[in-house]
Amino acid sequence: MAQQGEDTLIYVPSDTLKKLGDTVKTEGDINAIIEYSASDSAIFDISGDKLLLYNEADLKYKEYELKAARIILHRESSVMEAEGIPDSVKKGKFIGTPIFFEGTKRYDAFKLRYNFTTRKGNIEMGSTEIEGGFYLGEKIKKVDEDIYFIKSGSYTTCDKAEPDYYFGSPKMKVIQGDKVIAEPVYLFIDDVPIFVIPFGIFPNHSGRSSGLIPPAYGEDPTYGRYLSHLGYFWAINDYVDIALQGNYYTKGRIDLSSRFRYVLRYKLSGNVDLGGSRIRLGEETDADRQFSDEWRIGVYHNQTVDPTTNLTANVNFLSSKNYYSTSTNNLSDLLRQNAISNITLNKFWEGTPNSISLNYSRDQNLTTGEVRQVIPSVTFVRSQTFPFRGKNTSLLDLKWYEMFSYSYNSQLLYRDEKVLFNSALTDGNFRKDSRGGLRHLLGLTIPVKISEFNFAPFFNYNEIWYNKSIEKTFNFADSSLISSDIKGFKSFRYFSTGINLTTRLIGIFNTKFLGIRGLRHTITPAINYSYQPDFSEPRWNAYGTYSGLNGQQVKYSFFEREVFGGAPLGEQQALSLNVGNVFEMKVKETDTTDNKFQLLNIGGSISYNFAADSLNFSEIGLGYRTDIGSFLGIGGGASFNLYKYIEGVGRVNKFLLKEEGRLAQLTSFNISLSTSLQGGQEPSQDTVNEYSQTKADESEYVGIYGEEPVDFSIPWSIGLSYNYLISKPNPSIITKFSNVSANLGFNLTRNWKFTFTAGYDIFQRQVTAPYVTIYRDLHCWEMSLNWVPTGLYRGFKFEIRIKAPQLQDIKVTKQTNYRGVF
């Protein structure tokens, strides 16, 4: 190191110290240690009170860091300057251009000047990233902590060196965390100007912000030219916002919609949606005029009142199915047959078996217009309770009476209906009906275990109160049956009792054949006997009689139209048998571990009613399920009848085994098979870079648009299912159904994604619900195609839009639609 002049310069040559690093504590406005380094030299200009760094210079001060080929620090004024140097190889290019970090903010520039004290500065030909967006400008001037002025600036969310698109403006003001103001604003795509607006004010922060919702425009073959989705979004505060939107058509249609949202973390959240459509297509005197007023009210609410109380609401009211038909392209909404609403308040008492639930429900049939609603349903439940157990009772040594338990359930239900007079005719001719009742259910049981057998006697008691009943009379004049409502309190009760017997049998076969360690067969037989009196007898006050056409006495229930129905008809003394079988296999996985999986699960059931005068045996039921590894799942069931069927009469009390020599007759059978396969994996970025470099080195043609060749190592999945059903309780009338459905998803390349779903009805020979989606990642843009090839709602929607969430309203959409929906 050598000293020059009158102590005005201290020079460190490059051959003395290849990489210089040091710290300096200065006076003035700079009040912290400055760390610096340079690969060429560092010069202290004492007379000019400045520090000069050359070649690969790096200067750090507090949260600031500056890297450049040349840096000058003015100590007295707290100003630093930086710039690059000409590239000796590429003429007109510069290397070592400044990169400035202010905390986590990065600024790239051709030339930079910044004041540490005022935190203001100028950047020539600079760029910076703020909130996921990149700002570039001929000159960037920082005048405040969060305010920038940009000359000849541009904005983009594309991180390419030459972005696919950008917004350009001669003058821009950026208020960080608030907004960007520019005039005028041009949209450039691939450096080609597409459109211009006189000025623009854009949000410049994450989260919500109030402002106009930009509209889309176009032309509809039915309703003419339109502006759609024009509206305003108001972020009222951190907890509430509202969006108002409207669509206007030139040929007589106006749509309005709003969405009000609210949220209070850990407490409540929800939204209220309102929508309306007024259509006046044609004149009142036109035969083909289309006049309609459609509306929808939707409410969703979820609230935790306290740790034991919760309120949920999902309400959907519509004027008719036409609302969806004219306002949406969503396939699930278009296929919707019912509008379901529910409001539920649940409450339980901690430390007790008690809980209560209040519910309002509404079912609106969008095809017929029928409405069924429950206002309200109040349910109180006391779950299984052991009254003879104390707080200190040991569960390992229970006495027989400590096994006794009871449960109680009561429900108050009021139902209001608007239904068609004739369900076969959708003629708009409705009748109203309102009914209510209160039901009490009490269950008693005392399970006892003897050796390997479990006995569980039980008694179930039901009592129901109504404010209405019916009375039937036969009108001999016109041979019609008249049913009249009788108002007034009426109650009835019914009960059943019985015993359950269960056990479990296990068979194990050990082997070492082909890696199989063992086979296990588990049998779970269950026998149930139940008794129930005939509650149609007069002493139970649940049934009445009327004289029919020929004078015969016909029984009917007083409560067959009530909300909980009436008492069971006929005596029951039934003995039922259920047998479950599970077959399992254990195979060797490693030297120390085994793998166990299920081979087959199959069960059957049958019952015998001792009280019936004929047809005592029920049908035999069979169910099965098995999985072939993770490749194929098979499941289904079947039912068989033991009695002979005579055409025009039905089942008669004659066994098929005796009459026809066969045990039973198949009355129903179903089977379902399902499989799913998947493969491939997303390539790592290193693999992608290596592949791209290989192709570049080989100068290999990869497509006119630069697309990648097909690579089947990229993820793919396929799902297939087959369902078959045959039903023939009457052997001469057979109902069959057979359907194959498939869904396929794959990446043709790393950026091309395809999905396809469809079904095929084998007996009808029809393709059902085909749906195709195609997606293409275009780096800063994305393209999607949704296509329904056939059916009532066939058509397509093609869209290209900017990928960044804050700019997704900038898009081009083309779609086929004959219903006037965007």
mmCIF file of C-alpha atoms in Angstrom, residues 86-417:
data_model
loop_
_atom_site.group_PDB
_atom_site.id
_atom_site.type_symbol
_atom_site.label_atom_id
_atom_site.label_comp_id
_atom_site.label_asym_id
_atom_site.label_seq_id
_atom_site.Cartn_x
_atom_site.Cartn_y
_atom_site.Cartn_z
ATOM 1 C CA PRO A 86 -18.517 -1.172 -20.986
ATOM 2 C CA ASP A 87 -18.223 -4.815 -22.016
ATOM 3 C CA SER A 88 -14.935 -5.318 -23.832
ATOM 4 C CA VAL A 89 -16.397 -8.225 -25.824
ATOM 5 C CA LYS A 90 -19.931 -7.128 -26.693
ATOM 6 C CA LYS A 91 -20.000 -3.666 -28.142
ATOM 7 C CA GLY A 92 -22.653 -1.399 -26.663
ATOM 8 C CA LYS A 93 -23.213 -3.683 -23.688
ATOM 9 C CA PHE A 94 -22.360 -3.035 -20.052
ATOM 10 C CA ILE A 95 -21.306 -5.368 -17.273
ATOM 11 C CA GLY A 96 -21.448 -4.906 -13.535
ATOM 12 C CA THR A 97 -24.578 -2.768 -13.665
ATOM 13 C CA PRO A 98 -25.850 -1.821 -10.195
ATOM 14 C CA ILE A 99 -27.968 -4.183 -8.098
ATOM 15 C CA PHE A 100 -29.327 -2.474 -4.989
ATOM 16 C CA PHE A 101 -31.054 -4.185 -2.055
ATOM 17 C CA GLU A 102 -33.135 -2.161 0.382
ATOM 18 C CA GLY A 103 -34.086 -4.828 2.878
ATOM 19 C CA THR A 104 -35.871 -7.445 0.791
ATOM 20 C CA LYS A 105 -36.510 -5.026 -2.104
ATOM 21 C CA ARG A 106 -34.263 -5.351 -5.122
ATOM 22 C CA TYR A 107 -33.524 -2.685 -7.731
ATOM 23 C CA ASP A 108 -31.674 -3.358 -10.997
ATOM 24 C CA ALA A 109 -30.341 -0.282 -12.824
ATOM 25 C CA PHE A 110 -28.023 1.068 -15.495
ATOM 26 C CA LYS A 111 -27.014 3.934 -13.187
ATOM 27 C CA LEU A 112 -28.067 4.569 -9.589
ATOM 28 C CA ARG A 113 -27.898 7.426 -7.084
ATOM 29 C CA TYR A 114 -29.276 6.989 -3.552
ATOM 30 C CA ASN A 115 -29.290 8.982 -0.285
ATOM 31 C CA PHE A 116 -29.074 6.917 2.889
ATOM 32 C CA THR A 117 -30.465 9.687 5.077
ATOM 33 C CA THR A 118 -33.484 10.828 3.062
ATOM 34 C CA ARG A 119 -34.038 7.337 1.585
ATOM 35 C CA LYS A 120 -34.570 8.987 -1.804
ATOM 36 C CA GLY A 121 -32.840 8.288 -5.057
ATOM 37 C CA ASN A 122 -32.802 8.061 -8.859
ATOM 38 C CA ILE A 123 -32.427 5.005 -11.056
ATOM 39 C CA GLU A 124 -31.696 5.171 -14.789
ATOM 40 C CA MET A 125 -32.941 2.273 -16.920
ATOM 41 C CA GLY A 126 -33.945 0.507 -13.740
ATOM 42 C CA SER A 127 -36.244 -2.283 -12.669
ATOM 43 C CA THR A 128 -37.668 -3.522 -9.390
ATOM 44 C CA GLU A 129 -40.079 -6.153 -8.141
ATOM 45 C CA ILE A 130 -42.972 -5.162 -5.866
ATOM 46 C CA GLU A 131 -45.805 -7.490 -4.758
ATOM 47 C CA GLY A 132 -45.122 -10.025 -7.516
ATOM 48 C CA GLY A 133 -44.979 -7.408 -10.275
ATOM 49 C CA PHE A 134 -41.948 -6.086 -12.158
ATOM 50 C CA TYR A 135 -41.575 -2.352 -12.765
ATOM 51 C CA LEU A 136 -39.147 -1.114 -15.397
ATOM 52 C CA GLY A 137 -38.417 2.468 -16.360
ATOM 53 C CA GLU A 138 -36.079 4.776 -18.205
ATOM 54 C CA LYS A 139 -35.759 6.615 -14.911
ATOM 55 C CA ILE A 140 -37.103 5.660 -11.472
ATOM 56 C CA LYS A 141 -37.178 8.331 -8.792
ATOM 57 C CA LYS A 142 -37.891 7.456 -5.178
ATOM 58 C CA VAL A 143 -39.270 10.524 -3.415
ATOM 59 C CA ASP A 144 -40.588 8.905 -0.259
ATOM 60 C CA GLU A 145 -40.425 5.636 1.644
ATOM 61 C CA ASP A 146 -43.235 4.152 -0.466
ATOM 62 C CA ILE A 147 -43.624 6.524 -3.444
ATOM 63 C CA TYR A 148 -41.890 6.145 -6.809
ATOM 64 C CA PHE A 149 -42.127 8.135 -10.034
ATOM 65 C CA ILE A 150 -41.286 6.228 -13.189
ATOM 66 C CA LYS A 151 -40.532 7.796 -16.567
ATOM 67 C CA SER A 152 -41.320 5.712 -19.667
ATOM 68 C CA GLY A 153 -42.241 2.883 -17.363
ATOM 69 C CA SER A 154 -43.695 -0.576 -17.812
ATOM 70 C CA TYR A 155 -45.314 -3.140 -15.558
ATOM 71 C CA THR A 156 -45.590 -6.900 -15.955
ATOM 72 C CA THR A 157 -45.906 -10.045 -13.881
ATOM 73 C CA CYS A 158 -43.843 -11.997 -16.430
ATOM 74 C CA ASP A 159 -40.350 -12.817 -15.157
ATOM 75 C CA LYS A 160 -38.778 -13.266 -18.607
ATOM 76 C CA ALA A 161 -35.941 -11.004 -19.675
ATOM 77 C CA GLU A 162 -38.171 -10.046 -22.609
ATOM 78 C CA PRO A 163 -41.675 -10.338 -21.103
ATOM 79 C CA ASP A 164 -44.568 -11.822 -23.070
ATOM 80 C CA TYR A 165 -46.701 -8.820 -22.187
ATOM 81 C CA TYR A 166 -46.458 -5.548 -20.286
ATOM 82 C CA PHE A 167 -48.319 -2.351 -19.601
ATOM 83 C CA GLY A 168 -46.450 0.740 -20.730
ATOM 84 C CA SER A 169 -46.946 4.367 -19.811
ATOM 85 C CA PRO A 170 -44.898 7.586 -20.248
ATOM 86 C CA LYS A 171 -45.695 8.581 -16.655
ATOM 87 C CA MET A 172 -46.297 6.296 -13.684
ATOM 88 C CA LYS A 173 -46.651 6.915 -9.967
ATOM 89 C CA VAL A 174 -46.279 3.889 -7.725
ATOM 90 C CA ILE A 175 -47.553 4.053 -4.149
ATOM 91 C CA GLN A 176 -46.244 0.874 -2.619
ATOM 92 C CA GLY A 177 -48.879 -1.190 -0.840
ATOM 93 C CA ASP A 178 -51.648 0.972 -2.297
ATOM 94 C CA LYS A 179 -51.989 1.672 -6.029
ATOM 95 C CA VAL A 180 -50.341 2.538 -9.343
ATOM 96 C CA ILE A 181 -51.457 5.623 -11.277
ATOM 97 C CA ALA A 182 -50.502 5.935 -14.947
ATOM 98 C CA GLU A 183 -51.504 8.011 -17.991
ATOM 99 C CA PRO A 184 -52.022 6.898 -20.663
ATOM 100 C CA VAL A 185 -51.726 3.096 -20.418
ATOM 101 C CA TYR A 186 -50.848 0.782 -23.326
ATOM 102 C CA LEU A 187 -51.043 -3.002 -23.329
ATOM 103 C CA PHE A 188 -48.193 -4.603 -25.276
ATOM 104 C CA ILE A 189 -48.161 -8.275 -26.214
ATOM 105 C CA ASP A 190 -44.849 -9.420 -27.644
ATOM 106 C CA ASP A 191 -43.946 -5.696 -28.000
ATOM 107 C CA VAL A 192 -47.019 -5.080 -30.159
ATOM 108 C CA PRO A 193 -49.471 -2.455 -28.794
ATOM 109 C CA ILE A 194 -52.952 -3.977 -28.459
ATOM 110 C CA PHE A 195 -55.067 -1.218 -26.923
ATOM 111 C CA VAL A 196 -54.776 2.053 -24.988
ATOM 112 C CA ILE A 197 -56.795 3.729 -22.243
ATOM 113 C CA PRO A 198 -56.434 7.422 -21.242
ATOM 114 C CA PHE A 199 -55.439 6.626 -17.662
ATOM 115 C CA GLY A 200 -55.427 3.768 -15.213
ATOM 116 C CA ILE A 201 -55.508 3.281 -11.454
ATOM 117 C CA PHE A 202 -54.511 -0.225 -10.416
ATOM 118 C CA PRO A 203 -54.230 -1.900 -6.991
ATOM 119 C CA ASN A 204 -50.696 -2.541 -5.862
ATOM 120 C CA HIS A 205 -51.034 -4.749 -2.835
ATOM 121 C CA SER A 206 -52.024 -8.258 -1.907
ATOM 122 C CA GLY A 207 -55.475 -8.974 -0.540
ATOM 123 C CA ARG A 208 -58.665 -7.119 -1.303
ATOM 124 C CA SER A 209 -59.104 -3.586 -2.602
ATOM 125 C CA SER A 210 -62.123 -1.542 -3.612
ATOM 126 C CA GLY A 211 -62.607 -0.636 -7.237
ATOM 127 C CA LEU A 212 -64.477 -1.147 -10.485
ATOM 128 C CA ILE A 213 -64.946 -4.669 -11.817
ATOM 129 C CA PRO A 214 -64.004 -4.474 -15.497
ATOM 130 C CA PRO A 215 -66.709 -5.672 -17.912
ATOM 131 C CA ALA A 216 -66.564 -8.056 -20.827
ATOM 132 C CA TYR A 217 -68.316 -7.256 -24.058
ATOM 133 C CA GLY A 218 -69.586 -9.307 -26.949
ATOM 134 C CA GLU A 219 -72.613 -10.335 -28.961
ATOM 135 C CA ASP A 220 -75.201 -13.002 -28.210
ATOM 136 C CA PRO A 221 -77.344 -14.515 -30.999
ATOM 137 C CA THR A 222 -80.492 -14.284 -28.870
ATOM 138 C CA TYR A 223 -80.151 -11.134 -26.779
ATOM 139 C CA GLY A 224 -77.841 -8.992 -28.949
ATOM 140 C CA ARG A 225 -74.758 -7.081 -27.926
ATOM 141 C CA TYR A 226 -73.891 -7.051 -24.257
ATOM 142 C CA LEU A 227 -71.712 -5.744 -21.471
ATOM 143 C CA SER A 228 -71.268 -8.368 -18.780
ATOM 144 C CA HIS A 229 -69.995 -8.384 -15.196
ATOM 145 C CA LEU A 230 -69.685 -4.611 -14.981
ATOM 146 C CA GLY A 231 -69.738 -3.658 -11.332
ATOM 147 C CA TYR A 232 -68.000 -2.426 -8.239
ATOM 148 C CA PHE A 233 -66.211 -4.228 -5.412
ATOM 149 C CA TRP A 234 -66.168 -2.502 -2.032
ATOM 150 C CA ALA A 235 -63.771 -3.791 0.618
ATOM 151 C CA ILE A 236 -65.604 -2.173 3.531
ATOM 152 C CA ASN A 237 -63.094 -3.296 6.165
ATOM 153 C CA ASP A 238 -61.013 -6.334 7.105
ATOM 154 C CA TYR A 239 -64.149 -8.329 7.903
ATOM 155 C CA VAL A 240 -66.796 -7.307 5.350
ATOM 156 C CA ASP A 241 -66.958 -6.716 1.598
ATOM 157 C CA ILE A 242 -69.587 -6.559 -1.109
ATOM 158 C CA ALA A 243 -69.560 -6.974 -4.891
ATOM 159 C CA LEU A 244 -72.271 -5.592 -7.187
ATOM 160 C CA GLN A 245 -72.399 -6.663 -10.838
ATOM 161 C CA GLY A 246 -74.726 -6.348 -13.781
ATOM 162 C CA ASN A 247 -75.179 -7.525 -17.370
ATOM 163 C CA TYR A 248 -76.898 -5.477 -20.047
ATOM 164 C CA TYR A 249 -78.198 -6.781 -23.411
ATOM 165 C CA THR A 250 -79.435 -4.555 -26.205
ATOM 166 C CA LYS A 251 -82.453 -6.750 -27.045
ATOM 167 C CA GLY A 252 -84.250 -6.618 -23.748
ATOM 168 C CA ARG A 253 -82.424 -8.320 -20.918
ATOM 169 C CA ILE A 254 -80.893 -7.065 -17.683
ATOM 170 C CA ASP A 255 -79.173 -9.176 -15.000
ATOM 171 C CA LEU A 256 -78.148 -7.952 -11.562
ATOM 172 C CA SER A 257 -76.227 -9.823 -8.867
ATOM 173 C CA SER A 258 -74.518 -9.104 -5.573
ATOM 174 C CA ARG A 259 -72.385 -10.980 -3.085
ATOM 175 C CA PHE A 260 -71.980 -9.811 0.505
ATOM 176 C CA ARG A 261 -69.231 -11.586 2.465
ATOM 177 C CA TYR A 262 -68.222 -11.448 6.106
ATOM 178 C CA VAL A 263 -65.733 -13.235 8.305
ATOM 179 C CA LEU A 264 -64.562 -13.058 11.911
ATOM 180 C CA ARG A 265 -61.763 -15.517 12.475
ATOM 181 C CA TYR A 266 -62.578 -18.448 14.760
ATOM 182 C CA LYS A 267 -66.117 -17.080 15.204
ATOM 183 C CA LEU A 268 -68.173 -16.826 12.038
ATOM 184 C CA SER A 269 -68.046 -16.578 8.265
ATOM 185 C CA GLY A 270 -70.542 -16.499 5.454
ATOM 186 C CA ASN A 271 -71.930 -14.810 2.394
ATOM 187 C CA VAL A 272 -75.256 -13.662 0.993
ATOM 188 C CA ASP A 273 -75.815 -13.971 -2.777
ATOM 189 C CA LEU A 274 -78.642 -12.209 -4.598
ATOM 190 C CA GLY A 275 -79.344 -12.554 -8.295
ATOM 191 C CA GLY A 276 -82.068 -11.466 -10.670
ATOM 192 C CA SER A 277 -82.758 -11.579 -14.397
ATOM 193 C CA ARG A 278 -85.440 -9.638 -16.277
ATOM 194 C CA ILE A 279 -86.037 -10.712 -19.875
ATOM 195 C CA ARG A 280 -88.336 -8.868 -22.297
ATOM 196 C CA LEU A 281 -87.523 -10.412 -25.660
ATOM 197 C CA GLY A 282 -89.965 -9.320 -28.374
ATOM 198 C CA GLU A 283 -93.203 -7.390 -28.164
ATOM 199 C CA GLU A 284 -96.226 -8.321 -26.073
ATOM 200 C CA THR A 285 -98.164 -9.060 -29.245
ATOM 201 C CA ASP A 286 -95.528 -11.433 -30.641
ATOM 202 C CA ALA A 287 -96.420 -15.121 -30.535
ATOM 203 C CA ASP A 288 -92.810 -16.117 -29.813
ATOM 204 C CA ARG A 289 -92.123 -13.433 -27.229
ATOM 205 C CA GLN A 290 -90.025 -14.376 -24.195
ATOM 206 C CA PHE A 291 -90.952 -12.594 -20.978
ATOM 207 C CA SER A 292 -89.595 -13.806 -17.644
ATOM 208 C CA ASP A 293 -88.439 -12.603 -14.255
ATOM 209 C CA GLU A 294 -86.064 -14.982 -12.474
ATOM 210 C CA TRP A 295 -84.309 -14.598 -9.134
ATOM 211 C CA ARG A 296 -82.159 -16.445 -6.612
ATOM 212 C CA ILE A 297 -81.302 -15.937 -2.945
ATOM 213 C CA GLY A 298 -78.378 -17.872 -1.519
ATOM 214 C CA VAL A 299 -77.080 -17.692 2.050
ATOM 215 C CA TYR A 300 -74.167 -19.543 3.604
ATOM 216 C CA HIS A 301 -73.323 -19.048 7.280
ATOM 217 C CA ASN A 302 -71.074 -20.901 9.722
ATOM 218 C CA GLN A 303 -70.770 -19.710 13.300
ATOM 219 C CA THR A 304 -69.209 -21.108 16.437
ATOM 220 C CA VAL A 305 -71.275 -19.517 19.187
ATOM 221 C CA ASP A 306 -69.246 -21.198 21.921
ATOM 222 C CA PRO A 307 -67.319 -24.492 22.240
ATOM 223 C CA THR A 308 -70.593 -26.408 22.659
ATOM 224 C CA THR A 309 -72.846 -24.530 20.217
ATOM 225 C CA ASN A 310 -72.598 -24.280 16.439
ATOM 226 C CA LEU A 311 -74.857 -22.672 13.834
ATOM 227 C CA THR A 312 -74.703 -23.555 10.122
ATOM 228 C CA ALA A 313 -76.907 -22.369 7.285
ATOM 229 C CA ASN A 314 -76.942 -23.201 3.597
ATOM 230 C CA VAL A 315 -79.993 -21.631 1.977
ATOM 231 C CA ASN A 316 -80.858 -21.683 -1.711
ATOM 232 C CA PHE A 317 -84.149 -20.122 -2.905
ATOM 233 C CA LEU A 318 -84.942 -19.892 -6.635
ATOM 234 C CA SER A 319 -87.850 -18.630 -8.685
ATOM 235 C CA SER A 320 -87.570 -21.718 -10.935
ATOM 236 C CA LYS A 321 -85.121 -23.910 -12.842
ATOM 237 C CA ASN A 322 -85.067 -21.225 -15.565
ATOM 238 C CA TYR A 323 -82.739 -19.163 -13.390
ATOM 239 C CA TYR A 324 -79.916 -21.668 -13.884
ATOM 240 C CA SER A 325 -80.879 -22.298 -17.516
ATOM 241 C CA THR A 326 -80.377 -18.636 -18.418
ATOM 242 C CA SER A 327 -77.586 -17.576 -16.062
ATOM 243 C CA THR A 328 -74.876 -20.240 -15.846
ATOM 244 C CA ASN A 329 -72.732 -22.634 -17.842
ATOM 245 C CA ASN A 330 -71.887 -24.761 -14.787
ATOM 246 C CA LEU A 331 -72.888 -28.313 -15.704
ATOM 247 C CA SER A 332 -73.733 -29.366 -12.138
ATOM 248 C CA ASP A 333 -76.102 -26.386 -11.780
ATOM 249 C CA LEU A 334 -77.733 -27.075 -15.142
ATOM 250 C CA LEU A 335 -78.381 -30.708 -14.156
ATOM 251 C CA ARG A 336 -79.642 -29.763 -10.698
ATOM 252 C CA GLN A 337 -83.183 -31.023 -10.031
ATOM 253 C CA ASN A 338 -83.679 -29.734 -6.489
ATOM 254 C CA ALA A 339 -82.741 -26.642 -4.518
ATOM 255 C CA ILE A 340 -81.961 -27.793 -0.980
ATOM 256 C CA SER A 341 -81.798 -25.472 2.046
ATOM 257 C CA ASN A 342 -80.784 -26.252 5.624
ATOM 258 C CA ILE A 343 -80.324 -24.209 8.787
ATOM 259 C CA THR A 344 -79.103 -26.111 11.843
ATOM 260 C CA LEU A 345 -78.272 -25.113 15.404
ATOM 261 C CA ASN A 346 -76.492 -27.804 17.438
ATOM 262 C CA LYS A 347 -75.904 -27.662 21.164
ATOM 263 C CA PHE A 348 -74.469 -30.211 23.566
ATOM 264 C CA TRP A 349 -73.885 -30.043 27.290
ATOM 265 C CA GLU A 350 -70.304 -30.880 28.170
ATOM 266 C CA GLY A 351 -69.933 -33.727 30.643
ATOM 267 C CA THR A 352 -73.459 -35.028 29.998
ATOM 268 C CA PRO A 353 -74.991 -37.322 27.342
ATOM 269 C CA ASN A 354 -77.521 -34.598 26.390
ATOM 270 C CA SER A 355 -77.687 -32.658 23.135
ATOM 271 C CA ILE A 356 -80.281 -30.707 21.171
ATOM 272 C CA SER A 357 -80.617 -29.771 17.522
ATOM 273 C CA LEU A 358 -82.879 -27.233 15.810
ATOM 274 C CA ASN A 359 -83.270 -27.516 12.041
ATOM 275 C CA TYR A 360 -85.080 -25.815 9.202
ATOM 276 C CA SER A 361 -85.041 -27.602 5.834
ATOM 277 C CA ARG A 362 -86.543 -26.874 2.439
ATOM 278 C CA ASP A 363 -86.622 -28.976 -0.721
ATOM 279 C CA GLN A 364 -87.710 -27.198 -3.889
ATOM 280 C CA ASN A 365 -88.270 -29.391 -6.938
ATOM 281 C CA LEU A 366 -87.045 -27.269 -9.847
ATOM 282 C CA THR A 367 -88.872 -29.380 -12.423
ATOM 283 C CA THR A 368 -92.363 -29.644 -10.916
ATOM 284 C CA GLY A 369 -92.315 -26.580 -8.661
ATOM 285 C CA GLU A 370 -93.245 -28.608 -5.567
ATOM 286 C CA VAL A 371 -91.890 -27.333 -2.239
ATOM 287 C CA ARG A 372 -91.509 -29.342 0.960
ATOM 288 C CA GLN A 373 -90.194 -27.653 4.055
ATOM 289 C CA VAL A 374 -89.786 -28.491 7.727
ATOM 290 C CA ILE A 375 -90.287 -25.523 10.058
ATOM 291 C CA PRO A 376 -88.925 -26.546 12.465
ATOM 292 C CA SER A 377 -87.462 -29.856 13.548
ATOM 293 C CA VAL A 378 -86.353 -29.899 17.187
ATOM 294 C CA THR A 379 -84.513 -33.022 18.354
ATOM 295 C CA PHE A 380 -83.370 -33.792 21.887
ATOM 296 C CA VAL A 381 -81.048 -36.771 22.406
ATOM 297 C CA ARG A 382 -79.818 -38.448 25.540
ATOM 298 C CA SER A 383 -77.259 -40.978 24.346
ATOM 299 C CA GLN A 384 -76.553 -44.339 25.982
ATOM 300 C CA THR A 385 -76.664 -43.931 29.744
ATOM 301 C CA PHE A 386 -75.798 -46.444 32.490
ATOM 302 C CA PRO A 387 -77.928 -45.454 35.492
ATOM 303 C CA PHE A 388 -76.482 -48.021 37.905
ATOM 304 C CA ARG A 389 -72.843 -47.117 37.449
ATOM 305 C CA GLY A 390 -71.142 -44.819 39.915
ATOM 306 C CA LYS A 391 -68.243 -42.452 39.386
ATOM 307 C CA ASN A 392 -65.811 -44.996 40.834
ATOM 308 C CA THR A 393 -67.190 -48.062 39.016
ATOM 309 C CA SER A 394 -64.439 -50.212 37.522
ATOM 310 C CA LEU A 395 -65.044 -51.151 33.897
ATOM 311 C CA LEU A 396 -62.970 -54.309 34.364
ATOM 312 C CA ASP A 397 -65.315 -55.856 36.911
ATOM 313 C CA LEU A 398 -68.902 -54.872 36.126
ATOM 314 C CA LYS A 399 -71.899 -56.483 37.786
ATOM 315 C CA TRP A 400 -74.745 -57.619 35.547
ATOM 316 C CA TYR A 401 -77.067 -54.754 36.518
ATOM 317 C CA GLU A 402 -74.297 -52.206 35.812
ATOM 318 C CA MET A 403 -74.496 -53.283 32.156
ATOM 319 C CA PHE A 404 -78.066 -51.980 31.925
ATOM 320 C CA SER A 405 -78.382 -48.868 29.749
ATOM 321 C CA TYR A 406 -81.041 -46.703 28.208
ATOM 322 C CA SER A 407 -81.213 -44.029 25.513
ATOM 323 C CA TYR A 408 -83.891 -41.436 24.814
ATOM 324 C CA ASN A 409 -84.753 -39.403 21.729
ATOM 325 C CA SER A 410 -87.589 -36.960 21.165
ATOM 326 C CA GLN A 411 -88.374 -34.986 18.013
ATOM 327 C CA LEU A 412 -90.835 -32.183 17.347
ATOM 328 C CA LEU A 413 -91.520 -31.870 13.619
ATOM 329 C CA TYR A 414 -93.767 -29.526 11.642
ATOM 330 C CA ARG A 415 -93.972 -29.993 7.869
ATOM 331 C CA ASP A 416 -95.419 -27.587 5.310
ATOM 332 C CA GLU A 417 -95.887 -28.717 1.689
#
